[in-house]
Amino acid sequence: MYAQMVKSTGKGIKSREEMTDEERQFQDRVDADEKIEPKDWMPEGYRKTLIRQIGQHAHSEIVGQLPEGNWITRAPTLERKAILLAKVQDEAGHGLYLYCAAETLGVSRDELMEKLHSGDMKYSSIFNYPTLNWADIGAVGWLVDGAAIMNQVPLQRTSYGPYSRAMIRICKEESFHQRQGYDIMMKMAFGTEDQKKMAQDALNRFWYPSLMMFGPSDKDSVHSAQSMAWKIKINTNDELRQKFVDQTVPQAEYLGLTVPDENLKWNEETGHYEFTEPDWSEFFEVIKGNGPCNKERLGARVKAWEDGAWVRDGLMAHAEKKAAKVAAE
Amino acid sequence: MSTEWPLWEVFIRGQHGMSHRHVGSLHAPDAEMAIKNARDVYTRRNEGVSIWVVKAADIAASSPSDKGPLYEPSQSKVYRHPTFFDIPDDVGAM
Amino acid sequence: MTRDEAFFEFLLRMGDNTLILGHRVSEWCGHSPVLEEDIALANTALDLIGQTQMWLGLAGEIEGKGRSADDLAYLRDAWDFRNVLLVERPNGDFGQTIMRQFLFDAWHSLMLGRLMQSSDTRVAEIAAKASKEAAYHLERSADLVVRLGDGTAESHARMQAALDDHWPYTGELFLSDAADKAVAEAGLAPDPASLKEEWDEMVTRVLTEATLAIPEGAYVHKGGKAGTHTEHLGYILAQMQWLQRAYPGATW
């Protein structure tokens, strides 16, 4: 997902007997679906895990601007250009909302940026894949945003108030993203032979990386169990992946495209599709920095930040001068 | 490292004459730019007709540990709510 | 040149300015100095793209050959583009982008203000919508010019350099040719030269507040309005038009 493999800090879930009074009260509030707010008492592990998760989510939004932003200047019509620009702009907005949510936990946006730039914090593996043809813009909206929505919709109910509110706003804005992606896919899949080829090529390349977005199976992970107890993770990775496949396969069929999985088949008994797991060794390589675009993506972020330093400083200096002038009057 | 722009809380009044509502936060070097940024960030979908910004550091907030004393006493004042009173149906709308 | 030929020419100039500048500004998306600014720049670019659709849409209508706004944007070669050279200049650093924007916005808002009085109601309507957007663009770009001009020593130096670079390209905004004269006579649009004085005043006021010095040279780079562009436009079009050119007849 946008926040993959976030490790909680504890070694496992404490039993009620092991918890302190504060921890027990906290867990009771979470269990009762009460929202935790910034000034409320919270376990240190909860705070740290949330900073990692929200931070990683925010980083994914702004790094996620890059593969799509790639195509803004090449969009084939004025309307497509406007739609794509509006969409990539939304992602900047989503990054902004999430950074602000993280800041309520006592970390600054600049600190988070530095951690992204130094590689201490990660972003979703999916954005290290290239967008090579125009149908990729369709595929990103359809598959990548589709996968993201699977995770974000339940996160609207997450226990941390500012995170929950950011997700509500994001989901509201995000609803057009997947549709515009599918709309591009329809134009391509029902278009000329060349366009069909682009559409199939895009699906071939984005299918497995999209499945990887949910992260490796976490049914035995103590970190995930803790995060689920804290309600900062709502479903297991496998649940969401299955839901995504079940939803997406018929959509691919409607387009007349072939999902690149020979073992894909409907299982009447379970009511779900059977599918091939993505190559997890590839996933771990991408996370380590060996994806096709890791260097470009991070490089672009670092460059934007460094090149922009004089602007941020200049604007701050002017504001301080003005404030000093007002104070002197 | 340079100084980070301060954080501002943004309040927007929507189309229908409601009160300003907290919609989120952003960074800006001063109030004037915070309003412009709020316009660009938080009204992209025609959400508002008026913007307030307040420096986050300037907000005084109640403490969560006072929650009991601050808010629970009002729970017992049930007579403040219209549903407390039984008015016969024959009386009509009230 | 007939009235409609001049009118068409004028509409291309308006639409190509916003098309090319919108394209340039959109290049910042994902690369701006700070998230708030990234979002603001995208808003400006989106406004400009929207205006392009209106101007070029009307241009196609006036031309009467069945060309849509997209046909005009994606299927003309550089010599048929009528934007001023200023808007095709590369983004450079953030200061150069904002200075270019400010110099253009100041002209644009004056022009659109006058066009609201156009004898053609379609022009007046487009101008009415666009002028609100341009007024905000100007407010923002002028504000940034002042803040960065009067910020740190480095931001000041960069803004002065940006002004020095762009300044010789501003004169083209006020040059009049036969087409300009014809549309002015028809009451469709003002003579560009008539905007100069107000622009000078406005720009001088802002630059002075920004503690920036207006360059002395009077040399004017020109040619864009007549289709002779800088080398930059060819690259812009190569990117922008590539899909339409490589796959003719496809719908997107």
XYZ file of C-alpha atoms in Angstrom:
675
model
C 0.000 0.000 0.000
C 1.068 3.633 0.137
C 2.465 2.749 3.531
C 4.069 -0.652 3.054
C 5.682 -2.712 5.767
C 5.481 -0.080 8.465
C 7.045 -1.640 11.524
C 5.442 -0.851 14.832
C 7.941 -0.412 17.614
C 6.702 -2.994 20.108
C 7.645 -6.649 20.215
C 4.064 -7.798 20.152
C 0.728 -6.970 21.605
C 0.645 -6.649 25.324
C -2.005 -8.518 27.215
C -4.311 -6.397 29.360
C -2.447 -7.592 32.435
C 0.851 -6.346 31.029
C -0.552 -2.917 30.206
C -0.204 0.082 32.472
C -3.399 1.856 33.549
C -2.856 4.511 30.890
C -2.324 1.900 28.202
C -5.460 0.055 29.240
C -7.557 3.217 29.156
C -6.093 4.088 25.784
C -6.871 0.661 24.347
C -10.413 0.871 25.743
C -10.951 4.148 23.938
C -9.647 2.676 20.668
C -11.829 -0.405 21.117
C -14.850 1.836 21.693
C -14.107 3.605 18.390
C -13.298 6.856 20.141
C -10.913 9.050 18.163
C -7.518 9.767 19.663
C -6.626 13.446 19.351
C -3.174 15.078 19.297
C -3.089 16.193 22.926
C -4.460 12.944 24.324
C -2.171 10.522 26.049
C -0.930 7.805 23.687
C 1.644 5.026 23.912
C 4.990 6.063 22.492
C 4.854 3.126 20.091
C 1.522 4.307 18.718
C 2.908 7.776 18.126
C 6.080 6.521 16.455
C 4.316 3.981 14.282
C 1.835 6.594 13.152
C 4.584 9.059 12.249
C 6.196 6.371 10.112
C 2.958 5.336 8.502
C 1.530 8.800 7.829
C 4.950 10.071 6.778
C 5.417 7.208 4.341
C 1.949 7.789 3.016
C 2.679 11.505 2.526
C 5.989 10.768 0.817
C 4.204 8.377 -1.519
C 1.808 11.116 -2.555
C 4.516 13.576 -3.515
C 6.848 11.048 -5.109
C 3.731 9.701 -6.815
C 3.371 13.049 -8.570
C 6.474 12.288 -10.606
C 5.581 9.273 -12.790
C 2.313 10.881 -13.832
C 3.741 14.389 -13.945
C 6.020 12.970 -16.606
C 3.130 13.003 -19.043
C 1.552 16.385 -18.336
C 3.531 18.044 -21.112
C 2.773 15.158 -23.491
C -0.939 14.720 -22.807
C -2.651 14.302 -26.170
C -5.493 16.832 -25.823
C -6.062 20.025 -23.880
C -8.744 18.350 -21.811
C -6.526 15.376 -20.940
C -3.764 17.781 -19.998
C -6.073 19.701 -17.670
C -7.461 16.529 -16.080
C -4.032 15.046 -15.534
C -2.641 18.261 -14.105
C -5.603 18.579 -11.748
C -5.093 15.009 -10.643
C -1.369 15.325 -10.011
C -2.075 18.576 -8.196
C -4.521 16.705 -5.957
C -1.693 14.354 -5.035
C 0.385 17.321 -3.895
C -2.627 18.350 -1.831
C -2.946 14.880 -0.338
C 0.716 14.924 0.569
C 0.163 18.270 2.236
C -2.835 17.073 4.287
C -0.907 14.023 5.429
C 2.229 15.939 6.387
C 0.005 18.219 8.452
C -1.561 15.179 10.142
C 1.908 13.840 10.934
C 2.919 17.206 12.342
C 0.271 16.924 15.051
C 2.378 14.051 16.416
C 5.343 16.281 17.096
C 7.449 15.993 13.973
C 7.945 18.827 11.483
C 7.416 18.605 7.735
C 11.033 19.585 7.154
C 12.194 16.723 9.370
C 10.066 14.302 7.394
C 11.422 15.686 4.127
C 14.960 15.197 5.316
C 14.231 11.617 6.259
C 12.789 10.995 2.819
C 15.816 12.555 1.145
C 18.315 10.625 3.238
C 16.518 7.353 2.584
C 15.579 6.864 6.262
C 11.938 6.896 5.283
C 10.449 5.080 2.306
C 7.606 5.674 -0.105
C 5.465 3.143 -1.937
C 7.395 0.771 -4.208
C 4.974 1.384 -7.069
C 6.374 4.811 -7.881
C 9.735 3.353 -8.751
C 8.252 1.930 -11.939
C 8.354 4.002 -15.119
C 5.411 5.392 -17.099
C 6.377 4.508 -20.661
C 3.338 5.080 -22.807
C 0.190 7.192 -22.520
C -1.930 4.213 -21.472
C 0.268 4.027 -18.366
C -1.522 7.156 -17.192
C -4.757 5.225 -17.536
C -3.287 2.186 -15.805
C -1.944 4.238 -12.919
C -5.376 5.749 -12.295
C -7.206 2.478 -12.715
C -4.832 0.096 -10.918
C -2.604 2.163 -8.658
C -5.289 4.562 -7.456
C -7.681 1.626 -7.366
C -5.347 -0.254 -5.049
C -4.773 2.844 -2.951
C -8.496 3.435 -2.521
C -8.931 -0.132 -1.233
C -6.694 0.809 1.662
C -7.748 4.400 2.143
C -11.471 3.895 2.407
C -11.195 1.756 5.568
C -8.525 4.106 6.934
C -11.156 6.830 7.163
C -12.156 4.951 10.331
C -8.639 4.873 11.753
C -8.287 5.672 15.459
C -6.149 8.791 15.102
C -8.396 11.823 14.529
C -6.167 13.975 12.288
C -5.248 10.950 10.137
C -8.872 9.933 9.835
C -9.919 13.441 8.829
C -7.137 13.665 6.245
C -8.239 10.324 4.781
C -11.849 11.482 4.575
C -10.821 14.531 2.605
C -8.470 12.490 0.431
C -11.057 9.837 -0.369
C -13.536 12.520 -1.336
C -11.072 14.047 -3.783
C -9.659 10.740 -4.917
C -12.950 9.428 -6.222
C -12.407 10.988 -9.632
C -8.873 9.665 -10.017
C -9.664 6.029 -10.589
C -12.510 6.903 -12.922
C -10.362 9.150 -15.090
C -7.825 6.322 -15.313
C -10.417 3.819 -16.430
C -11.793 6.381 -18.857
C -8.372 6.611 -20.515
C -8.136 2.810 -20.582
C -11.502 2.586 -22.342
C -10.448 5.093 -24.983
C -7.249 3.139 -25.533
C -8.680 -0.380 -25.398
C -11.485 0.497 -27.804
C -9.267 2.671 -29.998
C -6.847 1.920 -32.827
C -4.622 -1.168 -32.921
C -1.709 0.922 -31.658
C -3.757 2.205 -28.756
C -4.872 -1.311 -27.817
C -1.260 -2.332 -27.831
C -0.415 0.511 -25.467
C -3.259 -0.485 -23.145
C -2.166 -4.124 -22.980
C 1.455 -3.114 -22.531
C 0.486 -0.857 -19.623
C -1.535 -3.616 -17.932
C 1.307 -6.095 -18.423
C 3.783 -3.848 -16.670
C 1.536 -2.503 -13.900
C -0.322 -5.656 -12.855
C 2.224 -7.248 -10.530
C 3.628 -3.976 -9.168
C 0.027 -3.069 -8.271
C -0.405 -6.340 -6.386
C 2.839 -5.577 -4.551
C 1.399 -2.306 -3.325
C -0.463 -4.172 -0.590
C 2.810 -5.511 0.763
C 3.803 -9.120 1.468
C 1.464 -11.335 3.399
C 1.273 -10.119 6.978
C -0.984 -12.721 8.483
C 1.771 -13.751 10.906
C 3.280 -10.316 11.466
C 3.374 -9.007 15.038
C 3.699 -5.471 13.680
C 0.493 -5.751 11.732
C -1.305 -7.301 14.681
C -0.299 -4.365 16.870
C -1.311 -1.842 14.217
C -4.653 -3.552 13.844
C -5.215 -3.517 17.596
C -4.536 0.217 17.495
C -6.827 0.606 14.479
C -4.224 2.312 12.369
C -4.377 -0.648 10.037
C -7.797 -2.024 9.305
C -7.381 -5.036 6.993
C -4.617 -7.535 6.346
C -2.579 -7.137 3.196
C -3.925 -10.402 1.804
C -7.542 -9.394 2.333
C -7.049 -6.179 0.447
C -5.069 -7.827 -2.349
C -7.797 -10.421 -2.857
C -10.453 -7.731 -2.898
C -8.460 -5.787 -5.463
C -8.044 -8.793 -7.766
C -11.721 -9.691 -7.469
C -12.717 -6.179 -8.390
C -10.178 -5.600 -11.147
C -10.300 -8.783 -13.214
C -13.837 -8.186 -14.539
C -12.861 -4.599 -15.343
C -9.945 -5.879 -17.430
C -12.281 -8.312 -19.167
C -14.651 -5.487 -20.013
C -11.744 -3.727 -21.704
C -10.876 -6.870 -23.641
C -7.426 -6.907 -22.058
C -5.588 -9.935 -20.733
C -4.365 -9.981 -17.147
C -0.774 -11.273 -17.405
C -1.348 -14.298 -15.163
C -1.801 -17.760 -16.683
C -2.994 -19.166 -13.378
C -5.728 -16.646 -12.901
C -9.063 -18.399 -12.485
C -12.379 -17.964 -10.764
C -12.968 -20.274 -7.836
C -16.665 -21.000 -7.564
C -16.354 -22.414 -4.066
C -14.531 -19.547 -2.409
C -16.178 -16.882 -4.562
C -12.769 -15.395 -5.264
C -10.182 -15.396 -8.030
C -7.072 -17.518 -7.664
C -4.013 -15.661 -8.827
C -0.225 -15.805 -8.911
C 1.572 -13.928 -6.161
C 3.922 -11.231 -7.394
C 7.648 -11.908 -7.321
C 8.470 -10.781 -3.791
C 12.214 -10.840 -4.409
C 11.638 -8.083 -6.960
C 9.621 -6.171 -4.376
C 12.428 -6.328 -1.814
C 14.947 -5.189 -4.423
C 12.771 -2.198 -5.277
C 12.407 -1.335 -1.587
C 16.185 -1.572 -1.231
C 16.652 0.975 -3.988
C 17.077 -1.231 -7.028
C 13.819 -0.467 -8.798
C 13.941 0.927 -12.327
C 13.396 4.545 -11.222
C 14.466 4.819 -7.560
C 17.379 7.103 -8.305
C 15.428 9.403 -10.620
C 12.483 9.710 -8.259
C 14.452 10.491 -5.142
C 16.868 12.608 -7.151
C 14.000 14.736 -8.459
C 12.659 15.280 -4.932
C 16.053 16.217 -3.548
C 16.690 18.590 -6.437
C 13.326 20.327 -6.001
C 14.018 20.740 -2.289
C 17.561 22.034 -2.687
C 16.782 24.299 -5.622
C 13.855 25.704 -3.677
C 15.802 26.541 -0.517
C 16.522 30.122 -1.577
C 12.812 30.652 -2.308
C 11.670 29.374 1.078
C 14.376 31.416 2.805
C 13.679 34.529 0.754
C 9.967 34.477 1.520
C 10.597 33.880 5.214
C 13.153 36.693 5.350
C 10.672 39.096 3.775
C 7.936 38.122 6.229
C 10.318 38.682 9.147
C 11.386 42.081 7.803
C 7.783 43.113 7.438
C 6.884 41.911 10.919
C 9.854 43.813 12.366
C 8.743 46.955 10.559
C 5.209 46.657 11.889
C 6.536 46.073 15.403
C 8.738 49.178 15.182
C 5.846 51.416 14.136
C 19.089 24.167 7.795
C 16.900 27.172 7.275
C 13.892 28.077 9.419
C 10.711 26.279 8.550
C 7.630 28.356 7.704
C 5.160 28.415 10.579
C 2.084 26.212 10.554
C -1.347 27.829 10.087
C -4.777 26.425 10.797
C -7.295 27.139 8.064
C -10.993 27.848 8.566
C -13.357 28.187 5.641
C -16.922 29.334 5.342
C -18.729 27.277 2.743
C -21.315 28.454 0.290
C -24.331 28.345 2.531
C -23.744 30.938 5.183
C -22.530 28.466 7.789
C -19.821 29.305 10.332
C -16.190 29.032 9.375
C -15.091 25.426 9.780
C -11.645 24.051 10.384
C -10.561 22.339 7.164
C -6.886 21.657 7.722
C -3.494 23.303 7.986
C -0.644 24.529 5.841
C 2.671 26.314 6.001
C 3.258 29.942 5.053
C 5.733 32.662 5.986
C 3.012 35.086 7.113
C -0.753 35.551 7.381
C -1.187 37.144 3.980
C 0.500 34.263 2.205
C -1.303 31.776 4.403
C -4.612 33.110 3.074
C -3.419 32.873 -0.523
C -2.114 29.366 0.042
C -5.374 28.396 1.705
C -7.253 29.657 -1.333
C -5.100 27.521 -3.592
C -4.986 24.437 -1.385
C -8.396 24.278 0.238
C -10.855 25.850 -2.217
C -9.874 24.029 -5.428
C -13.313 22.483 -5.640
C -15.255 25.623 -5.002
C -15.542 24.871 -1.301
C -15.536 28.321 0.169
C -16.414 31.995 0.133
C -14.374 33.205 3.099
C -11.074 32.153 4.683
C -9.633 32.598 8.163
C -6.118 31.580 9.079
C -4.644 31.375 12.571
C -1.089 30.576 13.456
C -1.250 27.112 15.014
C 1.026 28.221 17.849
C -1.438 30.981 18.796
C -4.324 28.651 19.480
C -5.123 28.116 23.132
C -6.711 24.727 23.677
C -8.392 22.989 26.568
C -6.399 20.185 28.092
C -7.580 16.645 27.482
C -7.169 15.725 31.140
C -9.816 18.347 32.010
C -12.292 16.549 29.798
C -14.272 15.214 32.755
C -14.716 18.480 34.650
C -15.211 20.517 31.466
C -17.770 18.496 29.602
C -19.358 15.869 31.779
C -21.352 18.279 33.988
C -23.440 19.244 30.962
C -24.475 15.646 30.455
C -26.799 15.820 33.444
C -28.579 18.953 32.226
C -31.017 16.926 30.202
C -33.706 19.595 30.541
C -31.733 21.766 28.119
C -32.807 19.491 25.273
C -36.250 19.795 23.689
C -36.824 16.038 23.781
C -36.853 16.208 27.597
C -40.357 17.606 27.563
C -43.436 15.577 26.708
C -45.916 17.733 24.869
C -49.238 16.106 23.909
C -49.694 15.536 20.166
C -52.920 17.557 20.314
C -50.961 20.716 21.016
C -49.541 20.653 17.493
C -46.128 21.672 16.221
C -43.853 23.231 18.829
C -6.266 41.134 -44.685
C -10.002 40.757 -44.110
C -11.620 41.525 -40.777
C -12.056 37.846 -40.001
C -8.474 37.042 -40.935
C -7.298 39.709 -38.527
C -9.744 38.485 -35.898
C -8.474 34.911 -36.311
C -4.906 36.134 -35.988
C -5.765 38.006 -32.818
C -7.494 34.994 -31.264
C -4.490 32.794 -32.035
C -2.272 35.296 -30.289
C -4.417 35.221 -27.156
C -4.797 31.431 -27.206
C -1.190 30.640 -28.057
C 0.055 32.888 -25.255
C -2.006 31.024 -22.693
C -1.293 27.639 -24.281
C 2.462 28.004 -24.223
C 2.665 29.728 -20.861
C 0.304 27.155 -19.343
C 2.520 24.428 -20.746
C 5.614 26.005 -19.220
C 4.014 26.500 -15.818
C 2.714 22.922 -15.799
C 6.320 21.716 -16.058
C 6.732 22.718 -12.400
C 4.187 20.210 -11.152
C 5.968 17.994 -8.627
C 9.162 20.074 -8.661
C 8.308 23.312 -6.831
C 10.179 24.718 -3.833
C 7.350 23.909 -1.427
C 4.070 21.988 -1.640
C 1.850 25.046 -1.224
C 3.547 26.674 -4.199
C 3.306 23.500 -6.274
C -0.446 23.545 -5.828
C -0.712 27.263 -6.567
C 1.309 26.994 -9.778
C -0.843 24.119 -10.959
C -3.913 26.311 -10.418
C -2.382 28.999 -12.624
C -1.548 26.465 -15.328
C -5.058 25.019 -15.173
C -6.593 28.470 -15.611
C -4.363 29.103 -18.615
C -5.244 25.786 -20.235
C -8.928 26.550 -19.749
C -8.500 29.963 -21.355
C -6.667 28.346 -24.252
C -9.639 26.102 -24.922
C -11.887 29.153 -25.122
C -9.639 31.338 -27.271
C -8.598 28.631 -29.704
C -12.144 27.280 -29.804
C -13.378 30.672 -30.908
C -10.457 31.007 -33.332
C -11.493 27.785 -35.034
C -15.040 29.049 -35.260
C -13.996 32.345 -36.837
C -11.664 30.581 -39.264
C -14.595 28.447 -40.396
C -12.572 25.465 -41.571
C -13.820 23.097 -38.905
C -10.660 23.120 -36.802
C -11.138 22.559 -33.074
C -9.070 24.058 -30.266
C -7.182 20.756 -30.085
C -6.522 20.779 -33.844
C -5.047 24.239 -33.527
C -2.953 23.366 -30.478
C -1.691 20.008 -31.641
C -1.511 20.170 -35.413
C 0.118 23.470 -36.302
C 3.838 23.856 -36.776
C 5.920 26.488 -35.008
C 5.660 29.116 -37.747
C 1.891 29.159 -37.321
C 2.119 29.862 -33.596
C 1.448 33.460 -32.616
C 2.495 33.697 -28.989
C 4.995 36.318 -27.841
C 8.537 35.096 -27.257
C 8.329 35.868 -23.531
C 5.999 32.960 -22.747
C 8.106 30.303 -24.463
C 11.238 31.226 -22.540
C 12.417 28.339 -20.351
C 11.327 28.147 -16.723
C 14.841 28.656 -15.387
C 14.860 28.904 -11.617
C 11.693 29.653 -9.658
C 12.538 33.365 -9.755
C 12.651 33.410 -13.544
C 9.342 31.623 -13.737
C 7.683 34.040 -11.320
C 9.187 37.110 -13.002
C 8.022 35.912 -16.423
C 4.600 35.297 -14.925
C 4.424 38.720 -13.343
C 5.458 40.590 -16.495
C 2.894 38.628 -18.484
C 0.124 38.825 -15.866
C 0.403 42.595 -15.700
C -0.153 42.805 -19.463
C -2.740 40.032 -19.475
C -4.952 41.572 -16.826
C -4.927 44.942 -18.607
C -5.661 43.308 -21.947
C -8.501 41.200 -20.585
C -9.962 44.226 -18.808
C -10.194 46.022 -22.151
C -11.479 42.963 -23.962
C -14.494 42.908 -21.680
C -15.599 45.896 -23.772
C -15.093 44.089 -27.072
C -17.664 44.634 -29.795
C -17.854 40.840 -30.097
C -19.866 39.402 -27.191
C -18.037 36.062 -27.349
C -14.738 37.827 -26.794
C -16.233 39.911 -24.000
C -17.567 36.804 -22.283
C -14.274 34.918 -22.441
C -12.482 38.017 -21.179
C -14.915 38.392 -18.279
C -14.189 34.886 -17.071
C -10.458 35.022 -17.763
C -9.927 38.437 -16.208
C -10.924 37.191 -12.759
C -8.352 34.432 -13.055
C -5.703 36.800 -14.395
C -6.352 39.263 -11.574
C -5.559 36.541 -9.057
C -2.489 35.423 -11.007
C -1.238 39.011 -10.954
C -1.919 39.429 -7.261
C 0.080 36.300 -6.549
C 2.975 36.835 -8.933
C 3.358 40.519 -7.977
C 3.343 39.548 -4.315
C 6.046 36.936 -4.883
C 8.162 39.350 -6.903
C 8.043 41.860 -4.041
C 8.764 39.258 -1.373
C 11.634 37.596 -3.220
C 13.031 40.891 -4.519
C 13.081 42.215 -0.954
C 13.951 38.935 0.776
C 17.496 37.690 1.229
C 20.544 38.891 -0.680
C 20.398 35.729 -2.749
C 16.723 35.985 -3.592
C 17.215 39.641 -4.496
C 20.098 38.827 -6.819
C 18.175 36.049 -8.501
C 15.102 38.218 -9.045
C 17.215 41.015 -10.485
C 18.882 38.543 -12.839
C 15.475 37.209 -13.878
C 14.215 40.705 -14.575
C 17.314 41.540 -16.610
C 16.850 38.366 -18.657
C 13.170 38.800 -19.404
C 12.990 42.533 -19.805
C 13.975 42.723 -23.512
C 11.120 40.312 -24.249
C 8.397 42.500 -22.755
C 8.364 45.068 -25.546
C 6.748 42.635 -27.968
C 3.559 42.702 -25.886
C 2.950 46.288 -27.016
C 3.924 46.185 -30.694
C 1.123 46.724 -33.180
C 0.955 45.364 -36.681
C -1.668 45.379 -39.419
C -3.776 42.692 -37.723
C -3.747 44.586 -34.427
C -4.796 47.768 -36.174
C -7.600 45.988 -38.003
C -9.097 44.418 -34.849
C -8.709 47.714 -33.005
C -10.587 49.541 -35.735
C -13.340 46.947 -35.611
C -13.629 47.503 -31.863
C -12.790 43.865 -31.217
C -9.672 44.499 -29.158
C -7.495 47.389 -27.997
C -4.387 48.428 -29.854
C -1.591 46.762 -27.814
C 0.390 50.000 -27.777
C -2.420 51.619 -25.793
C -1.727 49.320 -22.822
C 1.903 50.321 -22.461
C 1.563 53.310 -20.188
C -0.570 51.584 -17.606
C 1.638 48.508 -17.716
C 4.737 50.651 -17.157
C 3.141 52.265 -14.140
C 1.998 49.001 -12.638
C 5.249 47.182 -13.231
C 7.361 50.079 -11.986
C 5.331 50.269 -8.789
C 5.790 46.576 -8.030
C 9.449 46.409 -9.022
C 10.225 49.459 -6.923
C 8.580 47.890 -3.917
C 10.616 44.781 -4.686
C 13.779 46.929 -4.578
C 14.602 45.823 -8.126
C 16.116 48.070 -10.785
C 14.414 48.289 -14.166
C 16.990 47.521 -16.866
C 18.043 50.453 -18.981
C 18.407 48.892 -22.409
C 15.594 49.565 -24.850
C 16.230 46.628 -27.143
C 13.137 44.554 -27.936
C 13.248 40.900 -28.985
C 10.326 40.191 -31.238
C 8.975 37.841 -33.874
C 6.662 35.505 -31.992
C 3.496 37.348 -32.946
C 4.418 36.895 -36.594
C 5.538 33.266 -36.276
C 9.293 33.649 -35.961
C 10.082 32.016 -32.640
C 13.032 31.169 -30.451
C 14.487 27.668 -30.638
C 12.574 26.781 -27.488
C 9.160 26.587 -29.103
C 10.143 23.699 -31.348
C 10.989 21.578 -28.317
C 7.778 22.499 -26.573
C 5.773 21.429 -29.609
C 7.806 18.253 -30.073
C 6.676 17.163 -26.621
C 3.201 18.550 -26.682
C 2.212 17.350 -30.138
C 4.063 14.069 -30.241
C 1.168 11.668 -29.616
C -1.182 13.485 -31.963
C 1.476 13.505 -34.663
C 2.641 9.920 -34.195
C -0.871 8.454 -34.230
C -2.904 10.596 -36.592
C -6.647 10.186 -36.385
C -6.699 8.421 -33.014
C -9.043 9.738 -30.353
C -7.763 10.058 -26.815
